[in-house]
Amino acid sequence: RHSTHFLMSAATDTVESLAQRFLVGGADAAKILLQLDVAVAEQGMKRVILPVDAVAPYTAAPDPAIAAAACRVMAASMNAVPIEYLLQNYRPYLSQGLASDVPAVRLLALEQLQRASKDRSAAAVVLSSSLFLELIKAIGDGETAVGLRALNTTFEIANSPEGHAALYGAGRGTLDALAARGDSVVALRVLELHVKLAAARPDALVEETLLPLFSAAADYHRDLLQAISGIEVLAELLRVEHGFAFLVQRGIFASIMSALSSPRDSLEAMLLPSVYKVLQTLALCPFVNFVDIEEQHAFIASLVQDVQSPDPTLRTPALVAAAAIASTASGLTSILGSRTPLAPVLQGLCQSADAAVQGDALRAVATTLEGAGDSEAFFAAFDSTFLPRVLATAKHPFPDQRLAALSVLLALATHPWGRQVLVDVAGLLEYVTDRRTETTHAGKMAKYTLAQRLLKEPRPSLATHDVIALRTFEVEGPFYVATEAVVAVETEAP
């Protein structure tokens, strides 16, 4: 009864005959499906299309082997023909697949629509049919894998002038209905779709459509938990220049930053790690000038406060954000001009008895010193005890702390002024050339790199014997082990 539902041309007799026997049905249909799965794996499906309604029930079979075979056969069947042919002649099967009770079948249908998104003419067919609205509805699927696949597929199909017009035209009602469902997970997916499109296409950043949605996403006074996720999604828009300008000019960025002024014992403090991720994102964007951001003094004061927090979930993102900002020229200028200096705080953390805190602080200092800003002015804010203590940590028995301290020494050695500062520290050159102070592979490589940098031009003022020691260390390589001669002496018995 299903024989009219599949197309055959060059298929082998084995696959064709098994497909026909399977469609006839009967008690042995499941066993035949398993045989068909093996035959398809060996010979390929070629141009045999099996109807979705015939195979789909077996994807929910209690026997996992039969269910898996059904999914593989269905996928092979649909992948066997050009996507344009599938859309023109078997569109009802895709609709059935999207409406299936079985998540695996819904994913298979979405896989075909994802194929269509790669082809301009096939995408146009989807946009002009009911499949596009069904695809948008699938964003609200209760299965996370299905909903995310639908989100990404919708974005790929809508990422064109025609697709954007269809999404905010015929598809707008469906999108709004999803967002209004009261399901925070689905609402977040809808927000992500809008953000992905707005980031990819400046012409998709339509103020009257997106401004209320983005403003609501950043409004932590209305829904704190939703805002935590919403702000992280909006951070993707900050990565592109037109998105950053939009969020700043419309006051959404200021709304996000206002969370930094919340009392630290309030529920709003839960939002701070997400805000610090936003600042970290901005530090990676070459078009951002921190000096021009009105909220710079507020977020720097907050950073300095929170890098000292006893709560690692707050301290760690604050430290990472502070280092990322300070590694940029404009960010370090803002920090150096702030009324709440960062360097003394970092110096205190670098002396912490907590190994994790000490390591994070040392790495933050190293990141800043290696950055594009005025690192010499930043280092000048540390007192004279800082480097001797770093050197002492580099001799620590625990590898993680040694490597964190070495990262500071390496960062300083990238600058001519830093090399001179290093060689003026008592005992540093002896430490570098003493191979007994480091046992790990990473540590040996770091010390070797440090020796090479100390020899770079312009070279710091070094005594001749120090230059010879560093040159010898460099020539011998990072893993040199001195050989010891053993002399056996034969003695006569008394």
Short mmCIF file of C-alpha atoms in Angstrom, two decimals:
data_model
loop_
_atom_site.label_atom_id
_atom_site.label_comp_id
_atom_site.label_asym_id
_atom_site.label_seq_id
_atom_site.Cartn_x
_atom_site.Cartn_y
_atom_site.Cartn_z
CA ARG A 1 0.00 0.00 0.00
CA HIS A 2 3.01 2.27 0.43
CA SER A 3 4.63 1.40 -2.90
CA THR A 4 3.74 4.75 -4.41
CA HIS A 5 5.64 6.55 -1.68
CA PHE A 6 9.14 5.81 -2.71
CA LEU A 7 11.25 6.55 -5.75
CA MET A 8 13.56 3.93 -7.20
CA SER A 9 16.17 4.22 -9.91
CA ALA A 10 19.65 2.81 -9.41
CA ALA A 11 19.06 1.11 -6.06
CA THR A 12 20.44 -2.37 -5.70
CA ASP A 13 18.00 -5.28 -5.72
CA THR A 14 18.81 -6.09 -2.11
CA VAL A 15 17.97 -2.64 -0.73
CA GLU A 16 14.99 -2.29 -3.08
CA SER A 17 13.54 -5.67 -2.27
CA LEU A 18 14.02 -5.20 1.46
CA ALA A 19 12.34 -1.80 1.26
CA GLN A 20 9.36 -3.29 -0.58
CA ARG A 21 9.06 -6.15 1.90
CA PHE A 22 9.25 -3.74 4.81
CA LEU A 23 6.47 -1.55 3.37
CA VAL A 24 4.19 -4.55 2.94
CA GLY A 25 4.34 -4.84 6.71
CA GLY A 26 3.52 -7.89 8.72
CA ALA A 27 4.94 -9.54 11.80
CA ASP A 28 8.46 -9.58 10.41
CA ALA A 29 8.63 -5.87 9.54
CA ALA A 30 10.93 -5.03 12.45
CA LYS A 31 13.35 -7.82 11.52
CA ILE A 32 13.29 -6.70 7.90
CA LEU A 33 14.04 -3.16 9.05
CA LEU A 34 17.18 -4.42 10.82
CA GLN A 35 18.25 -6.21 7.64
CA LEU A 36 17.54 -3.08 5.62
CA ASP A 37 19.70 -1.05 8.01
CA VAL A 38 22.64 -3.40 7.40
CA ALA A 39 22.10 -3.39 3.64
CA VAL A 40 21.96 0.40 3.53
CA ALA A 41 25.20 0.63 5.53
CA GLU A 42 26.93 -1.71 3.09
CA GLN A 43 25.42 -0.63 -0.22
CA GLY A 44 23.95 2.84 0.34
CA MET A 45 20.32 3.85 0.05
CA LYS A 46 20.82 5.56 -3.29
CA ARG A 47 17.38 6.70 -4.52
CA VAL A 48 14.90 4.86 -2.33
CA ILE A 49 12.62 7.09 -0.26
CA LEU A 50 10.63 5.50 2.52
CA PRO A 51 7.58 7.33 3.86
CA VAL A 52 8.02 8.89 7.27
CA ASP A 53 4.76 7.47 8.57
CA ALA A 54 5.92 3.94 7.72
CA VAL A 55 9.27 4.12 9.53
CA ALA A 56 8.53 6.60 12.34
CA PRO A 57 6.66 4.16 14.63
CA TYR A 58 9.75 1.97 14.83
CA THR A 59 11.87 4.86 16.12
CA ALA A 60 9.92 4.52 19.37
CA ALA A 61 10.33 0.74 19.54
CA PRO A 62 11.15 -0.64 23.01
CA ASP A 63 14.09 -2.48 21.47
CA PRO A 64 16.86 0.16 21.19
CA ALA A 65 18.45 -1.71 18.27
CA ILE A 66 15.25 -1.43 16.22
CA ALA A 67 14.75 2.24 17.19
CA ALA A 68 18.32 3.12 16.19
CA ALA A 69 18.00 1.20 12.91
CA ALA A 70 14.78 3.04 12.08
CA CYS A 71 16.46 6.43 12.60
CA ARG A 72 19.44 5.48 10.44
CA VAL A 73 17.26 4.11 7.64
CA MET A 74 15.02 7.19 7.70
CA ALA A 75 18.02 9.53 7.57
CA ALA A 76 19.61 7.57 4.72
CA SER A 77 16.33 7.58 2.84
CA MET A 78 15.99 11.36 3.00
CA ASN A 79 19.67 12.05 2.37
CA ALA A 80 19.59 9.89 -0.75
CA VAL A 81 17.95 12.54 -2.91
CA PRO A 82 18.67 16.20 -3.64
CA ILE A 83 17.09 18.50 -1.10
CA GLU A 84 15.15 20.38 -3.81
CA TYR A 85 13.48 17.13 -4.91
CA LEU A 86 12.67 16.22 -1.31
CA LEU A 87 11.06 19.62 -0.70
CA GLN A 88 9.04 19.54 -3.89
CA ASN A 89 7.76 15.96 -3.70
CA TYR A 90 7.94 14.86 -0.07
CA ARG A 91 7.21 18.00 1.90
CA PRO A 92 4.37 16.30 3.84
CA TYR A 93 6.91 13.82 5.22
CA LEU A 94 8.96 16.68 6.65
CA SER A 95 5.84 18.18 8.22
CA GLN A 96 4.99 14.78 9.71
CA GLY A 97 8.52 14.51 11.01
CA LEU A 98 8.39 17.91 12.71
CA ALA A 99 5.09 16.95 14.36
CA SER A 100 6.23 13.48 15.42
CA ASP A 101 5.98 12.38 19.03
CA VAL A 102 9.49 10.92 18.76
CA PRO A 103 12.32 13.45 19.33
CA ALA A 104 14.71 11.51 17.08
CA VAL A 105 12.27 11.84 14.17
CA ARG A 106 11.86 15.57 14.79
CA LEU A 107 15.64 15.90 14.69
CA LEU A 108 15.76 14.01 11.40
CA ALA A 109 13.25 16.41 9.84
CA LEU A 110 15.25 19.37 11.15
CA GLU A 111 18.39 17.86 9.65
CA GLN A 112 16.77 18.05 6.22
CA LEU A 113 15.74 21.66 6.76
CA GLN A 114 19.30 22.37 7.79
CA ARG A 115 20.36 20.88 4.45
CA ALA A 116 17.93 23.29 2.80
CA SER A 117 19.51 26.26 4.60
CA LYS A 118 22.78 25.60 2.75
CA ASP A 119 21.14 25.99 -0.65
CA ARG A 120 19.66 29.34 -1.67
CA SER A 121 16.86 27.94 -3.86
CA ALA A 122 15.96 25.26 -1.31
CA ALA A 123 15.86 27.87 1.47
CA ALA A 124 13.51 29.94 -0.67
CA VAL A 125 11.15 26.95 -0.93
CA VAL A 126 11.11 26.60 2.85
CA LEU A 127 10.50 30.32 3.33
CA SER A 128 7.53 30.29 0.96
CA SER A 129 5.84 27.27 2.55
CA SER A 130 4.23 26.34 5.83
CA LEU A 131 7.44 24.53 6.75
CA PHE A 132 8.98 27.83 7.83
CA LEU A 133 6.30 28.47 10.47
CA GLU A 134 6.54 24.85 11.59
CA LEU A 135 10.30 25.30 11.91
CA ILE A 136 9.85 28.43 14.05
CA LYS A 137 7.37 26.59 16.28
CA ALA A 138 9.96 23.85 16.82
CA ILE A 139 12.15 26.41 18.65
CA GLY A 140 9.74 25.91 21.54
CA ASP A 141 10.22 22.14 21.59
CA GLY A 142 10.42 20.62 25.05
CA GLU A 143 13.46 18.58 24.04
CA THR A 144 16.54 20.80 24.35
CA ALA A 145 18.37 19.20 21.41
CA VAL A 146 15.36 19.68 19.13
CA GLY A 147 14.74 23.27 20.22
CA LEU A 148 18.37 24.31 19.75
CA ARG A 149 18.60 22.59 16.34
CA ALA A 150 15.42 24.43 15.29
CA LEU A 151 16.87 27.72 16.56
CA ASN A 152 20.11 27.33 14.59
CA THR A 153 18.29 26.15 11.47
CA THR A 154 15.87 29.09 11.63
CA PHE A 155 18.80 31.46 11.94
CA GLU A 156 20.58 29.93 8.93
CA ILE A 157 17.46 30.15 6.76
CA ALA A 158 16.52 33.64 7.97
CA ASN A 159 20.05 35.06 7.59
CA SER A 160 19.32 36.74 4.26
CA PRO A 161 17.22 39.73 3.17
CA GLU A 162 14.39 37.41 2.11
CA GLY A 163 14.69 35.32 5.27
CA HIS A 164 14.73 38.34 7.54
CA ALA A 165 11.62 39.71 5.85
CA ALA A 166 9.83 36.36 6.23
CA LEU A 167 10.82 35.98 9.89
CA TYR A 168 9.60 39.44 10.90
CA GLY A 169 6.68 39.27 8.49
CA ALA A 170 4.78 35.99 8.33
CA GLY A 171 6.78 34.52 11.18
CA ARG A 172 6.46 37.41 13.64
CA GLY A 173 3.23 36.18 15.19
CA THR A 174 4.68 32.73 15.79
CA LEU A 175 7.81 34.23 17.37
CA ASP A 176 5.78 36.50 19.63
CA ALA A 177 3.56 33.60 20.68
CA LEU A 178 6.63 31.58 21.66
CA ALA A 179 8.08 34.47 23.67
CA ALA A 180 4.73 35.00 25.44
CA ARG A 181 4.28 31.36 26.42
CA GLY A 182 5.66 31.95 29.88
CA ASP A 183 8.45 29.42 29.41
CA SER A 184 11.74 31.14 30.30
CA VAL A 185 13.83 28.57 28.40
CA VAL A 186 11.86 29.11 25.19
CA ALA A 187 11.86 32.89 25.65
CA LEU A 188 15.64 32.74 25.94
CA ARG A 189 15.87 30.77 22.68
CA VAL A 190 13.76 33.40 20.93
CA LEU A 191 16.03 36.12 22.33
CA GLU A 192 19.09 34.22 21.11
CA LEU A 193 17.62 33.99 17.61
CA HIS A 194 17.03 37.76 17.52
CA VAL A 195 20.55 38.43 18.82
CA LYS A 196 22.22 36.05 16.35
CA LEU A 197 20.44 37.71 13.44
CA ALA A 198 21.12 41.24 14.70
CA ALA A 199 24.82 40.40 15.18
CA ALA A 200 25.12 38.85 11.73
CA ARG A 201 23.23 41.53 9.84
CA PRO A 202 23.26 45.27 10.68
CA ASP A 203 20.06 45.67 8.67
CA ALA A 204 18.39 43.14 10.99
CA LEU A 205 18.84 45.46 13.98
CA VAL A 206 15.38 47.01 13.71
CA GLU A 207 14.86 49.32 16.67
CA GLU A 208 11.09 49.14 16.99
CA THR A 209 11.22 45.33 16.90
CA LEU A 210 14.21 44.53 19.07
CA LEU A 211 14.60 47.42 21.52
CA PRO A 212 11.71 46.37 23.82
CA LEU A 213 12.90 42.75 23.75
CA PHE A 214 16.53 43.60 24.53
CA SER A 215 15.53 46.09 27.23
CA ALA A 216 13.34 43.47 28.90
CA ALA A 217 16.16 40.91 28.75
CA ALA A 218 18.50 43.24 30.66
CA ASP A 219 15.87 44.30 33.23
CA TYR A 220 16.99 42.40 36.31
CA HIS A 221 14.49 44.26 38.48
CA ARG A 222 11.67 42.48 36.65
CA ASP A 223 13.09 38.95 36.44
CA LEU A 224 16.53 38.39 37.94
CA LEU A 225 17.07 34.80 36.85
CA GLN A 226 15.93 35.55 33.31
CA ALA A 227 18.24 38.57 33.20
CA ILE A 228 21.26 36.46 34.20
CA SER A 229 20.84 34.36 31.06
CA GLY A 230 19.57 37.24 28.93
CA ILE A 231 22.62 39.40 29.60
CA GLU A 232 24.95 36.59 28.61
CA VAL A 233 23.03 36.23 25.33
CA LEU A 234 23.16 39.98 24.73
CA ALA A 235 26.93 39.82 25.20
CA GLU A 236 27.10 38.18 21.77
CA LEU A 237 25.72 41.39 20.26
CA LEU A 238 28.42 43.41 22.02
CA ARG A 239 31.07 41.51 20.03
CA VAL A 240 30.16 43.39 16.83
CA GLU A 241 30.57 47.12 16.44
CA HIS A 242 27.05 47.93 15.26
CA GLY A 243 25.61 45.85 18.11
CA PHE A 244 27.74 47.57 20.74
CA ALA A 245 26.77 51.00 19.40
CA PHE A 246 23.07 50.06 19.45
CA LEU A 247 23.13 48.78 23.05
CA VAL A 248 25.09 51.83 24.26
CA GLN A 249 23.00 54.44 22.45
CA ARG A 250 19.69 52.89 23.56
CA GLY A 251 20.75 52.73 27.22
CA ILE A 252 20.71 48.92 27.44
CA PHE A 253 24.43 48.73 28.21
CA ALA A 254 23.97 51.27 31.03
CA SER A 255 21.12 49.15 32.37
CA ILE A 256 23.40 46.10 32.48
CA MET A 257 26.19 48.04 34.19
CA SER A 258 23.80 49.43 36.80
CA ALA A 259 23.82 46.02 38.47
CA LEU A 260 27.33 46.87 39.72
CA SER A 261 25.89 49.44 42.11
CA SER A 262 23.66 46.85 43.80
CA PRO A 263 24.40 46.06 47.46
CA ARG A 264 26.61 42.99 47.65
CA ASP A 265 24.26 41.26 50.08
CA SER A 266 21.25 41.59 47.76
CA LEU A 267 19.85 39.07 45.31
CA GLU A 268 20.96 41.36 42.47
CA ALA A 269 24.56 40.44 43.34
CA MET A 270 23.86 37.11 41.63
CA LEU A 271 23.97 39.05 38.37
CA LEU A 272 27.54 40.29 38.83
CA PRO A 273 29.41 37.29 37.32
CA SER A 274 27.36 37.73 34.13
CA VAL A 275 28.18 41.45 34.05
CA TYR A 276 31.88 40.68 34.44
CA LYS A 277 31.63 38.28 31.51
CA VAL A 278 30.23 41.19 29.49
CA LEU A 279 33.23 43.34 30.45
CA GLN A 280 35.55 40.49 29.53
CA THR A 281 33.84 40.29 26.13
CA LEU A 282 34.32 44.03 25.59
CA ALA A 283 38.04 43.72 26.30
CA LEU A 284 38.33 41.42 23.27
CA CYS A 285 36.71 43.97 20.94
CA PRO A 286 39.19 46.30 19.20
CA PHE A 287 36.54 48.96 18.60
CA VAL A 288 35.81 49.48 22.32
CA ASN A 289 37.47 52.42 24.06
CA PHE A 290 37.00 52.08 27.80
CA VAL A 291 37.94 55.72 28.37
CA ASP A 292 34.83 56.75 26.42
CA ILE A 293 32.45 54.55 28.42
CA GLU A 294 30.55 56.69 30.89
CA GLU A 295 30.27 53.86 33.40
CA GLN A 296 34.04 53.21 33.52
CA HIS A 297 34.62 54.51 37.05
CA ALA A 298 31.68 52.54 38.42
CA PHE A 299 32.73 49.20 36.98
CA ILE A 300 36.41 49.70 37.89
CA ALA A 301 35.47 50.45 41.50
CA SER A 302 33.27 47.35 41.49
CA LEU A 303 36.06 45.22 40.03
CA VAL A 304 38.54 46.36 42.66
CA GLN A 305 36.03 45.55 45.35
CA ASP A 306 35.05 42.15 44.01
CA VAL A 307 38.52 40.81 43.25
CA GLN A 308 38.84 40.79 47.05
CA SER A 309 35.62 38.85 47.59
CA PRO A 310 35.88 35.66 49.66
CA ASP A 311 33.34 34.12 47.27
CA PRO A 312 35.24 32.47 44.38
CA THR A 313 32.18 32.58 42.10
CA LEU A 314 32.44 36.38 42.26
CA ARG A 315 36.18 36.85 42.77
CA THR A 316 37.31 34.71 39.83
CA PRO A 317 35.20 36.38 37.09
CA ALA A 318 36.09 39.78 38.56
CA LEU A 319 39.81 38.96 38.40
CA VAL A 320 39.55 37.64 34.84
CA ALA A 321 37.60 40.72 33.75
CA ALA A 322 40.04 43.07 35.48
CA ALA A 323 43.01 41.43 33.77
CA ALA A 324 41.27 41.45 30.38
CA ILE A 325 40.42 45.16 30.67
CA ALA A 326 43.88 46.07 31.99
CA SER A 327 45.52 44.26 29.07
CA THR A 328 44.04 46.84 26.66
CA ALA A 329 45.52 50.30 26.23
CA SER A 330 42.28 52.17 26.94
CA GLY A 331 41.32 49.82 29.78
CA LEU A 332 44.62 50.26 31.58
CA THR A 333 44.37 54.04 31.12
CA SER A 334 40.98 53.92 32.84
CA ILE A 335 42.32 51.75 35.65
CA LEU A 336 45.38 53.93 36.24
CA GLY A 337 43.15 57.02 36.33
CA SER A 338 40.66 55.49 38.72
CA ARG A 339 40.26 56.67 42.28
CA THR A 340 40.33 53.01 43.39
CA PRO A 341 43.79 51.66 42.43
CA LEU A 342 43.99 48.03 41.38
CA ALA A 343 47.73 47.29 41.71
CA PRO A 344 47.97 47.38 45.55
CA VAL A 345 44.98 45.06 45.77
CA LEU A 346 46.55 42.61 43.33
CA GLN A 347 49.83 42.75 45.24
CA GLY A 348 48.02 41.76 48.42
CA LEU A 349 46.29 38.87 46.65
CA CYS A 350 49.63 37.70 45.22
CA GLN A 351 50.75 37.17 48.81
CA SER A 352 47.62 35.27 49.81
CA ALA A 353 47.95 32.04 51.77
CA ASP A 354 45.19 30.61 49.55
CA ALA A 355 46.99 28.97 46.61
CA ALA A 356 44.05 29.46 44.23
CA VAL A 357 43.74 33.16 45.05
CA GLN A 358 47.50 33.67 44.77
CA GLY A 359 47.68 31.87 41.41
CA ASP A 360 44.75 33.81 39.93
CA ALA A 361 46.21 37.14 41.08
CA LEU A 362 49.69 36.38 39.69
CA ARG A 363 48.20 35.38 36.33
CA ALA A 364 46.12 38.59 36.31
CA VAL A 365 49.28 40.65 36.85
CA ALA A 366 51.06 38.74 34.06
CA THR A 367 48.16 39.31 31.64
CA THR A 368 48.23 43.04 32.34
CA LEU A 369 52.01 43.31 31.95
CA GLU A 370 51.85 41.52 28.59
CA GLY A 371 49.02 43.76 27.36
CA ALA A 372 48.97 46.79 25.09
CA GLY A 373 48.73 49.44 27.79
CA ASP A 374 51.29 51.40 29.78
CA SER A 375 52.57 48.39 31.70
CA GLU A 376 55.53 50.31 33.16
CA ALA A 377 53.18 52.78 34.86
CA PHE A 378 51.09 49.87 36.11
CA PHE A 379 54.13 48.07 37.54
CA ALA A 380 55.31 51.28 39.22
CA ALA A 381 52.27 51.06 41.50
CA PHE A 382 53.67 47.89 43.14
CA ASP A 383 56.06 48.37 46.04
CA SER A 384 59.66 47.13 46.29
CA THR A 385 58.72 43.89 48.05
CA PHE A 386 56.64 42.61 45.15
CA LEU A 387 59.30 41.06 42.90
CA PRO A 388 61.32 39.41 45.69
CA ARG A 389 58.10 37.76 46.85
CA VAL A 390 57.29 36.65 43.29
CA LEU A 391 60.77 35.14 43.02
CA ALA A 392 60.24 33.32 46.32
CA THR A 393 56.94 31.92 44.96
CA ALA A 394 58.76 30.76 41.81
CA LYS A 395 60.79 28.47 44.12
CA HIS A 396 57.65 27.15 45.81
CA PRO A 397 57.29 23.35 46.10
CA PHE A 398 53.90 23.35 44.32
CA PRO A 399 54.09 23.51 40.47
CA ASP A 400 50.92 25.59 39.92
CA GLN A 401 52.20 28.42 42.08
CA ARG A 402 55.68 28.24 40.57
CA LEU A 403 54.25 28.52 37.05
CA ALA A 404 51.99 31.43 38.04
CA ALA A 405 55.01 33.29 39.44
CA LEU A 406 57.05 32.45 36.35
CA SER A 407 54.29 33.95 34.18
CA VAL A 408 54.89 37.33 35.92
CA LEU A 409 58.66 37.10 35.35
CA LEU A 410 58.12 36.17 31.70
CA ALA A 411 55.69 39.05 31.20
CA LEU A 412 58.17 41.54 32.63
CA ALA A 413 60.92 40.16 30.39
CA THR A 414 58.95 41.12 27.27
CA HIS A 415 59.80 44.80 27.96
CA PRO A 416 63.27 46.41 27.92
CA TRP A 417 62.54 48.22 31.19
CA GLY A 418 61.20 44.98 32.67
CA ARG A 419 64.37 43.07 31.84
CA GLN A 420 66.43 45.63 33.70
CA VAL A 421 64.07 45.46 36.69
CA LEU A 422 64.45 41.68 36.76
CA VAL A 423 68.25 41.53 36.66
CA ASP A 424 68.37 44.04 39.50
CA VAL A 425 66.53 41.60 41.79
CA ALA A 426 69.00 39.83 44.04
CA GLY A 427 69.27 36.15 43.27
CA LEU A 428 67.13 36.15 40.12
CA LEU A 429 69.90 35.31 37.63
CA GLU A 430 71.12 32.50 39.88
CA TYR A 431 67.56 31.17 40.04
CA VAL A 432 67.18 31.23 36.25
CA THR A 433 70.41 29.33 35.58
CA ASP A 434 70.02 26.85 38.43
CA ARG A 435 68.35 23.83 36.85
CA ARG A 436 67.62 22.24 40.21
CA THR A 437 64.86 24.77 40.98
CA GLU A 438 62.46 23.37 38.38
CA THR A 439 61.38 19.78 37.69
CA THR A 440 58.31 20.06 35.45
CA HIS A 441 58.33 20.22 31.66
CA ALA A 442 56.31 23.47 31.60
CA GLY A 443 58.53 25.04 34.25
CA LYS A 444 61.75 24.14 32.45
CA MET A 445 60.40 25.62 29.21
CA ALA A 446 59.34 28.80 31.05
CA LYS A 447 62.79 29.26 32.61
CA TYR A 448 64.45 28.63 29.24
CA THR A 449 62.21 31.26 27.60
CA LEU A 450 63.01 33.66 30.44
CA ALA A 451 66.76 33.20 29.88
CA GLN A 452 66.31 33.89 26.15
CA ARG A 453 64.33 37.07 26.83
CA LEU A 454 66.94 38.37 29.26
CA LEU A 455 69.49 38.15 26.43
CA LYS A 456 67.33 40.08 23.97
CA GLU A 457 68.36 43.50 22.70
CA PRO A 458 68.29 46.02 24.14
CA ARG A 459 69.99 43.86 26.72
CA PRO A 460 69.91 44.90 30.39
CA SER A 461 73.13 45.77 32.19
CA LEU A 462 74.73 42.42 32.94
CA ALA A 463 78.12 41.36 34.20
CA THR A 464 80.19 39.30 31.75
CA HIS A 465 79.92 36.15 33.85
CA ASP A 466 76.13 36.52 33.95
CA VAL A 467 75.96 36.80 30.15
CA ILE A 468 78.14 33.68 29.84
CA ALA A 469 75.92 31.77 32.28
CA LEU A 470 72.75 32.74 30.40
CA ARG A 471 74.33 31.93 27.02
CA THR A 472 75.46 28.54 28.28
CA PHE A 473 71.96 27.86 29.63
CA GLU A 474 70.47 28.83 26.26
CA VAL A 475 72.88 26.67 24.23
CA GLU A 476 72.39 23.64 26.46
CA GLY A 477 68.61 23.85 26.03
CA PRO A 478 65.74 23.59 28.53
CA PHE A 479 66.19 19.92 29.43
CA TYR A 480 69.96 19.63 29.75
CA VAL A 481 71.19 17.29 32.48
CA ALA A 482 74.86 17.42 33.46
CA THR A 483 76.64 14.07 33.35
CA GLU A 484 78.65 12.92 36.30
CA ALA A 485 81.78 10.86 35.85
CA VAL A 486 81.99 7.80 38.05
CA VAL A 487 85.47 6.37 38.65
CA ALA A 488 85.84 2.87 40.01
CA VAL A 489 88.96 2.30 42.13
CA GLU A 490 90.19 -1.23 42.64
CA THR A 491 91.72 -1.87 46.01
CA GLU A 492 93.74 -4.87 47.16
CA ALA A 493 92.42 -7.02 49.92
CA PRO A 494 94.43 -6.72 53.14
#
